[in-house]
Structure formats: structure tokens, C-alpha cells
Coordinates of C-alpha atoms in Angstrom, one line a residue:
M2 CA -17.5 -43.6 -12.8
E3 CA -20.6 -41.5 -13.1
G4 CA -22.7 -44.7 -12.7
T5 CA -20.8 -45.6 -9.5
L6 CA -21.3 -42.2 -8.0
A7 CA -25.0 -42.2 -8.9
L8 CA -25.5 -45.6 -7.4
S9 CA -23.5 -44.7 -4.2
F10 CA -25.6 -41.6 -3.6
A11 CA -28.9 -43.3 -4.5
V12 CA -28.1 -46.0 -1.9
A13 CA -27.1 -43.3 0.6
A14 CA -30.5 -41.6 0.0
G15 CA -32.3 -44.9 0.7
L16 CA -30.2 -45.6 3.8
A17 CA -30.8 -42.1 5.1
L18 CA -34.4 -43.0 5.5
L19 CA -33.4 -45.4 8.3
P20 CA -32.0 -42.8 10.8
E21 CA -34.8 -40.4 9.8
A22 CA -37.3 -43.1 10.9
I23 CA -36.3 -42.4 14.6
A24 CA -37.3 -38.7 14.3
L25 CA -40.4 -37.8 16.4
P26 CA -43.2 -37.4 15.5
R27 CA -43.2 -40.4 13.3
A28 CA -43.7 -39.7 9.6
S29 CA -45.9 -41.6 7.3
L30 CA -44.1 -43.8 4.7
R31 CA -46.8 -42.7 2.2
R32 CA -45.1 -39.5 1.1
S33 CA -45.5 -37.5 -2.0
P34 CA -43.0 -37.9 -4.9
V35 CA -42.0 -34.3 -4.3
A36 CA -41.0 -35.1 -0.8
F37 CA -38.9 -38.1 -1.9
A38 CA -37.3 -36.1 -4.7
L39 CA -36.3 -33.4 -2.2
H40 CA -34.9 -36.0 0.1
V41 CA -32.8 -37.7 -2.7
A42 CA -31.6 -34.4 -4.2
T43 CA -30.5 -33.1 -0.9
I44 CA -28.6 -36.2 0.1
A45 CA -26.9 -36.2 -3.3
F46 CA -26.0 -32.5 -3.0
I47 CA -24.4 -33.1 0.5
G48 CA -22.5 -36.1 -0.8
L49 CA -21.2 -34.3 -3.8
C50 CA -20.1 -31.3 -1.7
V51 CA -18.2 -33.6 0.7
L52 CA -16.7 -35.5 -2.3
L53 CA -15.4 -32.3 -3.8
I54 CA -13.6 -31.6 -0.6
T55 CA -12.3 -35.1 0.3
G56 CA -12.3 -37.1 -3.0
R57 CA -13.7 -40.1 -1.1
V58 CA -16.9 -41.5 -2.5
R59 CA -18.1 -44.0 0.2
F60 CA -17.1 -41.6 3.0
S61 CA -19.0 -38.7 1.3
A62 CA -22.1 -40.9 1.1
F63 CA -21.7 -41.9 4.7
V64 CA -21.4 -38.3 5.8
A65 CA -24.8 -37.5 4.2
I66 CA -26.4 -40.4 6.1
A67 CA -24.7 -39.4 9.3
L68 CA -25.9 -35.8 9.0
V69 CA -29.5 -36.9 8.8
A70 CA -28.9 -39.1 11.9
L71 CA -27.4 -36.2 13.8
L72 CA -30.3 -33.9 13.0
A73 CA -32.8 -36.5 14.0
G74 CA -30.9 -37.3 17.1
V75 CA -30.9 -33.6 18.2
S76 CA -34.5 -33.1 17.1
N77 CA -35.9 -35.8 19.4
P78 CA -34.9 -34.2 22.7
K79 CA -36.3 -30.9 21.5
Y80 CA -39.6 -32.6 20.6
A81 CA -39.8 -34.4 23.9
S82 CA -39.3 -31.2 25.8
L83 CA -40.9 -28.6 23.6
Q84 CA -43.4 -30.5 21.4
E85 CA -41.6 -29.2 18.3
P86 CA -39.0 -30.9 16.1
F87 CA -35.7 -29.3 15.0
V88 CA -36.4 -26.6 12.4
F89 CA -34.1 -24.6 10.2
T90 CA -33.9 -21.5 12.5
D91 CA -32.5 -23.7 15.2
L92 CA -29.3 -23.7 13.2
S93 CA -28.8 -20.1 14.0
L94 CA -28.9 -21.0 17.7
F95 CA -26.0 -23.4 17.6
S96 CA -23.6 -20.6 18.7
Q97 CA -25.8 -20.2 21.8
L98 CA -25.2 -23.9 22.6
F99 CA -21.6 -23.1 23.3
A100 CA -22.1 -19.6 24.8
H101 CA -24.9 -20.7 27.1
P102 CA -24.6 -24.5 27.4
R103 CA -26.8 -24.7 30.6
L104 CA -29.8 -23.7 28.6
Y105 CA -29.4 -26.5 26.0
L106 CA -27.1 -29.4 26.8
P107 CA -29.0 -30.7 29.8
F108 CA -31.9 -31.7 27.4
L109 CA -29.6 -34.1 25.6
S110 CA -29.7 -37.5 27.1
I111 CA -26.5 -39.5 27.9
G112 CA -27.6 -41.9 25.1
T113 CA -27.9 -39.1 22.6
V114 CA -24.5 -37.6 23.5
A115 CA -22.9 -41.1 23.4
A116 CA -24.4 -41.7 19.9
I117 CA -23.0 -38.4 18.7
V118 CA -19.6 -39.2 20.0
I119 CA -19.6 -42.7 18.5
G120 CA -20.9 -41.2 15.2
I121 CA -17.9 -38.8 15.1
V122 CA -15.5 -41.6 15.7
V123 CA -17.1 -43.7 13.0
V124 CA -17.0 -40.8 10.5
L125 CA -13.3 -40.2 11.2
A126 CA -12.5 -43.9 10.9
G127 CA -14.4 -44.0 7.6
F128 CA -12.4 -41.1 6.3
I129 CA -9.1 -42.9 7.1
A130 CA -10.3 -46.2 5.7
D131 CA -11.7 -44.9 2.4
K132 CA -9.3 -44.2 -0.4
P133 CA -9.6 -41.0 -2.4
L134 CA -10.2 -40.9 -6.1
A135 CA -7.0 -40.8 -8.2
Q136 CA -8.6 -37.9 -10.2
K137 CA -11.5 -35.7 -9.2
P138 CA -13.7 -34.6 -12.1
I139 CA -14.3 -31.2 -10.5
G140 CA -16.3 -29.7 -13.3
A141 CA -18.6 -32.6 -13.5
L142 CA -19.1 -32.8 -9.7
L143 CA -19.8 -29.0 -9.5
A144 CA -22.4 -29.3 -12.3
A145 CA -24.0 -32.3 -10.6
A146 CA -24.1 -30.5 -7.3
C147 CA -25.7 -27.4 -8.9
T148 CA -28.3 -29.6 -10.6
C149 CA -29.1 -31.3 -7.3
L150 CA -29.4 -27.9 -5.5
G151 CA -31.6 -26.5 -8.2
T152 CA -33.8 -29.6 -8.0
A153 CA -34.0 -29.3 -4.2
Y154 CA -35.1 -25.6 -4.5
V155 CA -37.8 -26.5 -7.0
C156 CA -39.1 -29.4 -4.9
A157 CA -39.0 -27.3 -1.7
A158 CA -41.1 -24.6 -3.4
R159 CA -43.7 -27.2 -4.6
L160 CA -44.0 -29.1 -1.4
P161 CA -47.4 -28.3 0.2
L162 CA -46.5 -27.1 3.7
K163 CA -48.7 -25.8 6.5
L164 CA -45.7 -24.2 8.4
N165 CA -46.7 -26.4 11.4
A166 CA -43.5 -28.4 11.9
V167 CA -45.3 -31.3 13.6
E168 CA -48.0 -31.7 11.0
D169 CA -45.6 -31.1 8.1
Q170 CA -43.2 -33.7 9.4
K171 CA -45.9 -36.3 9.9
R172 CA -46.9 -35.8 6.3
H173 CA -43.6 -35.4 4.4
G174 CA -40.9 -36.7 6.7
F175 CA -38.4 -35.0 9.0
F176 CA -35.5 -34.4 6.6
A177 CA -37.6 -33.2 3.6
V178 CA -39.4 -30.8 5.8
F179 CA -36.2 -29.5 7.5
V180 CA -34.7 -28.9 4.1
A181 CA -37.8 -27.3 2.6
Y182 CA -38.1 -24.9 5.6
L183 CA -34.4 -24.0 5.2
L184 CA -34.5 -23.4 1.4
N185 CA -37.8 -21.6 1.5
G186 CA -37.2 -19.7 4.7
M187 CA -33.9 -18.3 3.7
K188 CA -35.2 -16.6 0.6
P189 CA -35.4 -12.8 0.6
A190 CA -39.2 -13.1 0.5
T191 CA -39.2 -14.1 4.2
S192 CA -37.7 -10.8 5.2
R193 CA -40.0 -8.9 2.8
Q194 CA -43.1 -10.6 4.3
L195 CA -42.0 -9.7 7.8
R196 CA -41.4 -6.1 6.9
A197 CA -44.8 -5.8 5.1
A198 CA -46.6 -7.3 8.1
L199 CA -44.9 -4.8 10.5
A200 CA -45.6 -1.9 8.2
A201 CA -49.3 -2.8 8.3
G202 CA -49.4 -3.6 12.0
P203 CA -51.4 -1.9 14.7
F204 CA -48.5 0.2 15.9
A205 CA -47.5 1.6 12.4
S206 CA -49.4 4.8 13.0
G207 CA -50.7 6.9 15.9
A208 CA -49.2 8.0 19.2
P209 CA -50.1 8.2 22.9
Q210 CA -52.5 11.1 23.7
S211 CA -51.6 10.9 27.4
A212 CA -48.3 10.1 29.0
P213 CA -48.3 7.8 32.1
D214 CA -45.2 5.8 32.7
V215 CA -45.8 2.3 31.2
I216 CA -44.2 -0.9 32.4
L217 CA -44.5 -4.1 30.4
I218 CA -43.2 -7.3 32.2
Q219 CA -42.7 -10.6 30.5
S220 CA -42.4 -13.1 33.3
E221 CA -40.4 -16.2 32.4
S222 CA -42.6 -19.4 32.3
F223 CA -45.3 -17.7 34.3
F224 CA -48.9 -19.1 34.3
D225 CA -51.4 -19.8 37.0
A226 CA -50.2 -23.3 37.9
R227 CA -53.1 -23.7 40.3
R228 CA -55.1 -24.7 37.2
L229 CA -53.0 -27.9 37.1
S230 CA -54.2 -29.5 40.3
A231 CA -56.2 -28.8 43.5
P232 CA -53.3 -29.8 45.8
I233 CA -51.3 -26.8 44.6
N234 CA -51.3 -24.1 47.3
R235 CA -53.7 -21.3 46.4
S236 CA -51.7 -18.7 48.4
I237 CA -48.6 -18.9 46.2
L238 CA -50.1 -16.2 43.9
D239 CA -51.8 -13.9 46.4
H240 CA -50.3 -10.7 44.9
F241 CA -51.2 -11.9 41.4
D242 CA -54.8 -12.4 42.6
T243 CA -54.8 -8.9 44.1
A244 CA -53.5 -7.4 40.9
R245 CA -56.2 -9.1 38.9
R246 CA -58.9 -7.8 41.2
E247 CA -57.5 -4.3 40.9
S248 CA -56.8 -4.5 37.2
V249 CA -58.5 -2.9 34.3
Q250 CA -58.3 -6.1 32.4
H251 CA -57.0 -9.7 32.9
G252 CA -57.4 -13.2 31.6
E253 CA -55.6 -16.1 30.0
L254 CA -53.2 -15.5 27.2
T255 CA -52.9 -17.8 24.1
V256 CA -49.2 -17.7 23.2
P257 CA -47.3 -19.0 20.2
A258 CA -44.8 -20.9 22.3
W259 CA -44.7 -24.0 24.5
G260 CA -42.0 -24.6 27.1
A261 CA -39.5 -22.3 25.3
N262 CA -39.1 -20.0 22.3
T263 CA -39.8 -17.0 24.4
M264 CA -39.0 -14.7 21.5
R265 CA -42.1 -15.8 19.6
T266 CA -44.4 -14.5 22.3
E267 CA -42.2 -11.5 22.9
F268 CA -42.3 -10.5 19.3
A269 CA -46.1 -11.0 19.1
V270 CA -46.7 -8.7 22.1
L271 CA -44.2 -6.0 20.9
T272 CA -45.5 -5.9 17.3
G273 CA -49.2 -7.0 17.5
I274 CA -48.6 -9.3 14.6
D275 CA -50.1 -12.8 14.4
Q276 CA -47.5 -15.5 13.6
T277 CA -49.6 -16.7 10.6
Q278 CA -48.7 -13.3 9.0
L279 CA -44.9 -13.9 9.4
G280 CA -44.5 -17.0 7.2
Y281 CA -41.2 -18.8 7.8
A282 CA -40.0 -15.9 10.1
H283 CA -42.5 -17.0 12.8
F284 CA -40.1 -19.7 14.0
Y285 CA -37.4 -17.1 15.0
P286 CA -38.6 -13.6 14.1
Y287 CA -35.6 -11.8 15.5
A288 CA -33.3 -13.5 13.0
F289 CA -35.1 -11.6 10.3
V290 CA -35.4 -8.2 11.9
R291 CA -32.6 -6.3 10.1
H292 CA -34.1 -2.8 9.6
A293 CA -35.9 -0.2 11.6
C294 CA -39.5 -1.3 12.0
E295 CA -42.7 -0.4 13.8
S296 CA -43.5 -1.8 17.3
L297 CA -45.1 -0.9 20.6
A298 CA -41.9 0.8 21.5
S299 CA -41.9 3.0 18.3
W300 CA -45.6 3.9 19.1
F301 CA -44.6 5.2 22.5
K302 CA -41.6 7.0 21.0
R303 CA -43.8 9.0 18.7
G304 CA -45.5 10.2 21.9
G305 CA -42.3 11.5 23.3
Y306 CA -41.4 8.5 25.5
K307 CA -38.0 7.2 26.5
T308 CA -37.9 3.4 25.8
L309 CA -35.9 1.0 27.9
A310 CA -35.5 -2.8 28.0
I311 CA -34.4 -4.6 31.2
H312 CA -33.3 -8.2 31.1
P313 CA -31.0 -9.9 33.6
Y314 CA -29.3 -12.0 31.0
Y315 CA -27.0 -11.5 28.0
A316 CA -28.1 -8.9 25.5
D317 CA -26.9 -11.0 22.5
F318 CA -29.1 -13.9 23.5
F319 CA -31.7 -14.5 20.8
G320 CA -30.1 -11.5 19.0
R321 CA -32.2 -9.2 21.2
E322 CA -29.6 -6.4 21.3
R323 CA -29.7 -6.0 17.5
A324 CA -33.4 -6.6 17.2
F325 CA -34.4 -4.2 20.0
K326 CA -32.6 -1.3 18.3
H327 CA -34.6 -1.9 15.1
L328 CA -37.8 -2.2 17.2
Q329 CA -36.8 1.3 18.5
I330 CA -35.9 0.6 22.1
D331 CA -33.4 3.2 23.1
R332 CA -31.5 1.5 25.9
F333 CA -31.0 -2.1 27.0
L334 CA -29.9 -3.0 30.5
D335 CA -28.7 -6.6 30.4
I336 CA -26.8 -8.9 32.8
A337 CA -24.0 -6.3 33.2
A338 CA -26.4 -4.1 35.1
F339 CA -27.0 -6.9 37.6
A340 CA -23.4 -7.8 38.5
N341 CA -24.1 -7.6 42.2
A342 CA -27.8 -8.5 42.2
P343 CA -29.0 -11.4 44.3
R344 CA -29.8 -14.7 42.6
A345 CA -32.6 -17.3 43.1
G346 CA -31.2 -20.5 41.8
P347 CA -28.8 -20.0 38.8
Y348 CA -30.3 -16.8 37.6
V349 CA -30.9 -13.2 38.8
S350 CA -33.9 -13.1 41.1
D351 CA -37.2 -11.6 40.1
L352 CA -37.1 -9.3 43.1
A353 CA -33.8 -7.8 41.7
V354 CA -35.6 -7.1 38.5
A355 CA -38.4 -5.2 40.4
D356 CA -35.7 -3.1 42.0
A357 CA -34.2 -2.3 38.6
I358 CA -37.6 -1.2 37.3
V359 CA -38.2 1.1 40.2
K360 CA -34.7 2.5 40.0
A361 CA -35.3 3.2 36.3
L362 CA -38.5 5.0 37.1
D363 CA -36.8 7.2 39.6
E364 CA -34.1 8.3 37.3
P365 CA -34.0 12.1 36.5
R366 CA -35.8 12.6 33.2
D367 CA -38.1 15.0 31.4
K368 CA -40.0 12.4 29.4
P369 CA -42.4 9.6 30.2
A370 CA -41.0 6.1 30.3
F371 CA -41.9 2.9 28.5
I372 CA -40.0 0.0 30.2
F373 CA -40.1 -3.5 28.8
S374 CA -38.7 -6.0 31.2
M375 CA -38.1 -9.7 30.8
T376 CA -37.4 -11.8 33.9
M377 CA -35.1 -14.8 34.0
E378 CA -35.4 -16.5 37.4
N379 CA -37.9 -19.2 36.3
H380 CA -35.9 -20.3 33.2
G381 CA -35.2 -24.0 33.1
P382 CA -33.8 -26.6 33.0
L383 CA -35.7 -27.1 36.3
H384 CA -34.4 -30.6 36.7
L385 CA -30.9 -29.3 37.4
E386 CA -32.1 -27.4 40.5
S387 CA -31.9 -28.8 44.0
V388 CA -35.0 -29.4 46.1
D389 CA -34.8 -30.0 49.8
A390 CA -36.7 -32.8 51.5
G391 CA -40.1 -31.6 52.6
E392 CA -39.8 -28.3 50.6
G393 CA -42.7 -29.2 48.4
A394 CA -45.1 -28.9 51.4
A395 CA -44.9 -25.1 51.1
F396 CA -46.3 -25.2 47.6
H397 CA -48.4 -28.4 47.2
S398 CA -49.7 -31.4 49.0
L399 CA -48.6 -34.0 46.4
G400 CA -45.8 -35.3 48.6
D401 CA -42.0 -35.7 48.2
D402 CA -42.1 -38.2 45.4
A403 CA -39.3 -37.7 42.9
R404 CA -41.7 -37.1 40.1
W405 CA -42.8 -33.8 41.8
R406 CA -39.3 -32.4 42.2
D407 CA -39.4 -30.2 39.1
L408 CA -42.9 -29.0 40.0
T409 CA -41.6 -27.9 43.4
A410 CA -38.7 -26.1 41.9
Y411 CA -41.1 -24.3 39.5
L412 CA -43.6 -23.3 42.2
R413 CA -40.7 -21.9 44.3
H414 CA -39.9 -19.5 41.5
L415 CA -43.5 -18.8 40.8
A416 CA -43.9 -17.7 44.4
N417 CA -40.9 -15.4 43.9
A418 CA -42.6 -13.9 40.8
D419 CA -45.6 -13.3 42.9
A420 CA -43.4 -11.6 45.6
M421 CA -41.9 -9.4 42.9
L422 CA -45.5 -8.3 41.9
G423 CA -46.2 -7.5 45.5
Q424 CA -43.1 -5.4 45.8
L425 CA -43.7 -3.6 42.5
L426 CA -47.4 -2.9 43.1
A427 CA -46.6 -1.4 46.5
A428 CA -44.1 0.9 45.0
L429 CA -46.4 2.0 42.1
R430 CA -49.4 2.6 44.4
G431 CA -47.3 5.2 46.2
R432 CA -46.2 7.1 43.1
R433 CA -47.7 10.5 42.2
R434 CA -47.0 9.8 38.6
D435 CA -49.7 8.0 36.6
T436 CA -48.3 4.5 35.9
V437 CA -49.6 1.5 34.0
L438 CA -48.3 -2.0 34.6
C439 CA -48.9 -4.9 32.1
F440 CA -47.7 -8.3 33.2
Y441 CA -47.8 -11.6 31.3
G442 CA -46.2 -15.0 31.0
D443 CA -44.3 -15.9 27.9
H444 CA -45.2 -19.6 27.9
V445 CA -45.9 -22.5 30.3
P446 CA -42.8 -24.3 31.6
A447 CA -41.4 -27.4 29.9
L448 CA -42.6 -30.0 32.4
P449 CA -44.2 -32.7 30.2
H450 CA -43.6 -35.5 32.7
V451 CA -45.4 -33.5 35.4
Y452 CA -48.3 -32.7 33.1
A453 CA -48.6 -36.4 32.2
A454 CA -48.7 -37.4 35.9
L455 CA -51.4 -34.8 36.6
G456 CA -53.4 -35.7 33.5
C457 CA -53.5 -32.3 31.9
E458 CA -51.4 -30.3 29.5
P459 CA -51.6 -26.5 29.8
T460 CA -50.9 -24.3 26.8
R461 CA -52.0 -20.8 27.9
S462 CA -50.3 -18.3 30.2
D463 CA -51.9 -15.4 32.1
Y464 CA -51.9 -11.6 32.0
F465 CA -53.3 -8.5 33.6
I466 CA -53.2 -4.7 32.9
W467 CA -53.2 -2.6 36.1
R468 CA -52.9 1.2 36.6
N469 CA -52.6 3.4 39.7
Y470 CA -55.2 6.0 38.4
G471 CA -58.7 6.0 37.0
D472 CA -61.6 3.9 38.2
A473 CA -62.7 0.9 36.2
P474 CA -64.1 -2.5 37.1
A475 CA -61.8 -5.4 36.4
T476 CA -62.8 -7.1 33.1
R477 CA -62.0 -10.7 32.3
K478 CA -61.0 -11.1 28.7
D479 CA -58.9 -13.9 27.3
L480 CA -56.5 -12.7 24.6
C481 CA -53.9 -13.9 22.1
A482 CA -50.4 -12.6 22.6
E483 CA -50.6 -10.3 19.6
Q484 CA -53.7 -8.6 21.1
L485 CA -52.0 -7.7 24.4
G486 CA -50.1 -4.7 23.2
V487 CA -53.3 -3.3 21.6
A488 CA -55.2 -3.9 24.8
L489 CA -52.5 -2.0 26.7
V490 CA -52.7 1.0 24.3
R491 CA -56.5 1.1 24.8
T492 CA -56.0 1.2 28.5
L493 CA -54.1 4.4 28.1
E494 CA -56.9 5.8 26.0
T495 CA -59.8 5.0 28.3
A496 CA -58.8 6.6 31.6
T497 CA -58.7 10.2 32.9
P498 CA -55.4 11.1 34.5
R499 CA -55.4 12.1 38.2
G500 CA -55.3 15.8 39.2
T501 CA -52.1 16.9 37.5
P502 CA -52.1 16.2 33.7
A503 CA -50.2 13.0 32.9
R504 CA -47.8 14.9 30.6
T505 CA -46.5 17.1 33.5
L506 CA -43.1 15.7 34.4
H507 CA -40.6 16.9 37.0
P508 CA -36.8 16.5 36.8
T509 CA -37.2 13.5 39.0
T510 CA -40.0 11.1 39.7
E511 CA -41.2 9.7 43.0

């Protein structure tokens, strides 16, 4: 029987290369022996585990093949939209698929969904058709499974990886890379590396020497879209242009995300840590934040600040509620605080977020405030939004062709983000309290078909740092996301407060 099992799972490992071949980007067939060994050991391990449960040999081998096909089928829509294949940390987001289906399901094509349904039916039919073993050699199967798992761990550790999912997949194959990331990334060393990087980060020591109120806004999918094409209306970002002219510093922002994965940019800004220092944690850093750690918020807290996060969506999304506590943000206002707020499309409007920020600033308090706000209005999927005939003319002169519908929807929200800036800047100019505003985009929107039609592919967002006190000429300086928080701190250190010392606070602010 051992020979039959070995043959069945060896054939399964070979057949599993067929569904893997559909995974994008395409992998080279010339792979290292270590990559092939990892592939075979993992397929055998999965098959043995299923066999231990079901006792059905052919069914167990088929499940291992079907699992590879499922992962590859889910990976391709992600790669098409976000230029990154399915990676191990995406498994932790499966619960979000059911809690927030609008953010994920629309990216699966009808063909992919149909293939998944057919696959489930075939698996069930295979279970019924296959006869179970009369006797399961449980001890031998457990020993074989442990051997396969141990082999997989050894191969994963020895596989030369760059931690660039696209490049690694091209070199080693989709499934081998997925498994190697999973086995290596879930080791305790990943969390230790993250903690060490944070402990040595730029916010691990020091504290503010002045105390203006500080607002940090992460604008969903914001970038200066006028860089895409001349026909895009220049006036849609009038307030943004004004803010840059009045700013202390502004420029383009290189971010570790494209089209999604907001938490990567967010984590870089809040911690000042480059993703290359995070190892496997860089794919989804919040998943590995399990203890109190240093951040921009903790730096402000050492200066006596109250720290607040404002986000018009659910606090548990991306595990923010847990992670923010460890990053030392005192309070989190999520979607519950926006129950009656106006919406722009399916999400809470950016203008409502501006109102919430001003309201938080006006709360009675005896400490300066650090407010980190994340907007939601411009979150995709944009192709689900309605666009009226002729609406695009307000934002661009490309016409009403269907290929520009998503661009029109995006620019509509971009104009609303600009209106939010105008409203917020007007309020801050009138405050007697010294106030600093830092505004940036988390990533460009996922509009690959629009970029292809326009013949360009943007990767960088934009930022500015503005304050209502101190005189300084606007400086243009392009940054990486992990440099932005440091630049914000330097802005506080290079300006003289107006009249009344910045640390003088009253029971209420204006």
C-alpha cells in the first residue's frame, strides 16, 4: 500500500503543476531542485492530512491538486488589479471577505466564481465516488505527514527569496513561493524582526519640544491625477495646489503599495520603518503587531499629547483597532461615530471626515492633540459606481467612452478630497492654536485599464506639510513613505510659535 500511496501523491504533485501554470505572472519551468522538492513535499503533506481525515486515497490526491488550482484562481484577479500575486498574509484576510464582501468579491470574474463552484461540486462528487480504505495505517500516515512537513520547512528555509512576490514567483513558481512565504513568515523570527526594527526606529526616543496640534491625514487613493493626461481638468485640485504653495514642504511620495494594501503605507508613515527592514511582516505588518511598540503616536505621547485616530469604516478592518492600541493611539473613532454622516457613493464622504477632525480639535482638553485620520470615500471598487452621461466633462475632456467611466468616478471623489482640504484649511487658518496639517495619499487607485489606455502607469502619491504659524518658503522634496513622519517631526522643530507659547492650552480650543 505504501507504494500505491507514494505513486498517487507523486502523480498529484506532477498534475498540480498544471493548474499552477495559469498563475500570473508566469513562472519559468527551469526551477531549482529545492523549489520542486518544496512543491512535492507540500502536495504530499496536504494529501496525507486529507487521507487521515477521509481515508480516501484518490480523493485526497485530488484535493491537493484542487487547492493549488483554487489559490492560483484567486491569485490571478489580485495580480490583475494590484500587480501582486496571492501571498500568505492574504489568508488572514479571508474573514474580511465575508465581513466586507464589497471590497473583495467584485474583483473575482464570473468565470473565476463559476470555476470555483464547479471545483467544489467535482470535489464533492469525488468524495462520494472514491471508496475509503478498509484500514487506515494512522501511525504510518502521521509519520509520513510529519516527514513531509519537516522537508517542506527545510526547503522553504533554503529557497533563495527576494521577498518580492512577483520576482520570486517568476523564478520558483507560484505554489512553492506561497508555501515558502507561509512557512518562513509564520516563524517567531518574523515578529522578533519587526519588534527589533521598531525599537531602533526614528520614534523610539525623543519627544516634542513644542506643542502645536498636529493632524495627519491619509487620503484614500489620492494622487495628483493630472499627471496622467493633459485632458484632466487642472481645477479639480485647486485647494491642494493652494496648500502646496502655502506648505512648508511638499512633493511626490514613494509608497510600498499599489492599488490597495493601504496598511503598508500607513505603517511606514506611522513607524518610519522601511519595508525592507520588516522581512516577511512587510506584506501585512499589522498582523504581527502584538505588543506595545514605538510609533509617531508614541513620540507625541511622550510630549504630553492626546492621540486619536479617525476612520469612517470598521475599526476591526486590517486589525487596526488592536494594532493602534499597541502603536499607542489612545482613542479610535470608527464608522460608529459616523452613523448619521453624509455619504459620497457607498462610503462616508471626505467632507464628513473634515467635520469630525474639526469637532475633535474643538473638544475641551488640557493637552495638545495628535489626530491621525484615514479617509474612505475614494475606496474602490470604482467600477461598481454609477456615472451619469456627460458627467465626465466636469473632470476631463476624454469623452463619455465606457473606458473612462472608472476614471470619471475616481476624479469625482478626488475633487471631493480637494473640497475637504479647502474646508479644513479654512478652519485651521482661523484657529488661534498653532496647528500643523500633514496630508498624503496611501497609493494610486487600481485602474490598470485606464493607465493602459493613457499609456502611463503611476506609482507615487503626493503629500504636503502645512502649518498656520511660522514663515517658511515652500520646499519641494520627494520622499519615501517612511520618511514622511520624520519630516513632520522636523517641521515642528523648525518653527517659532506665534505670540502665545504653543504649550499654552485653554479648556477649549477655537
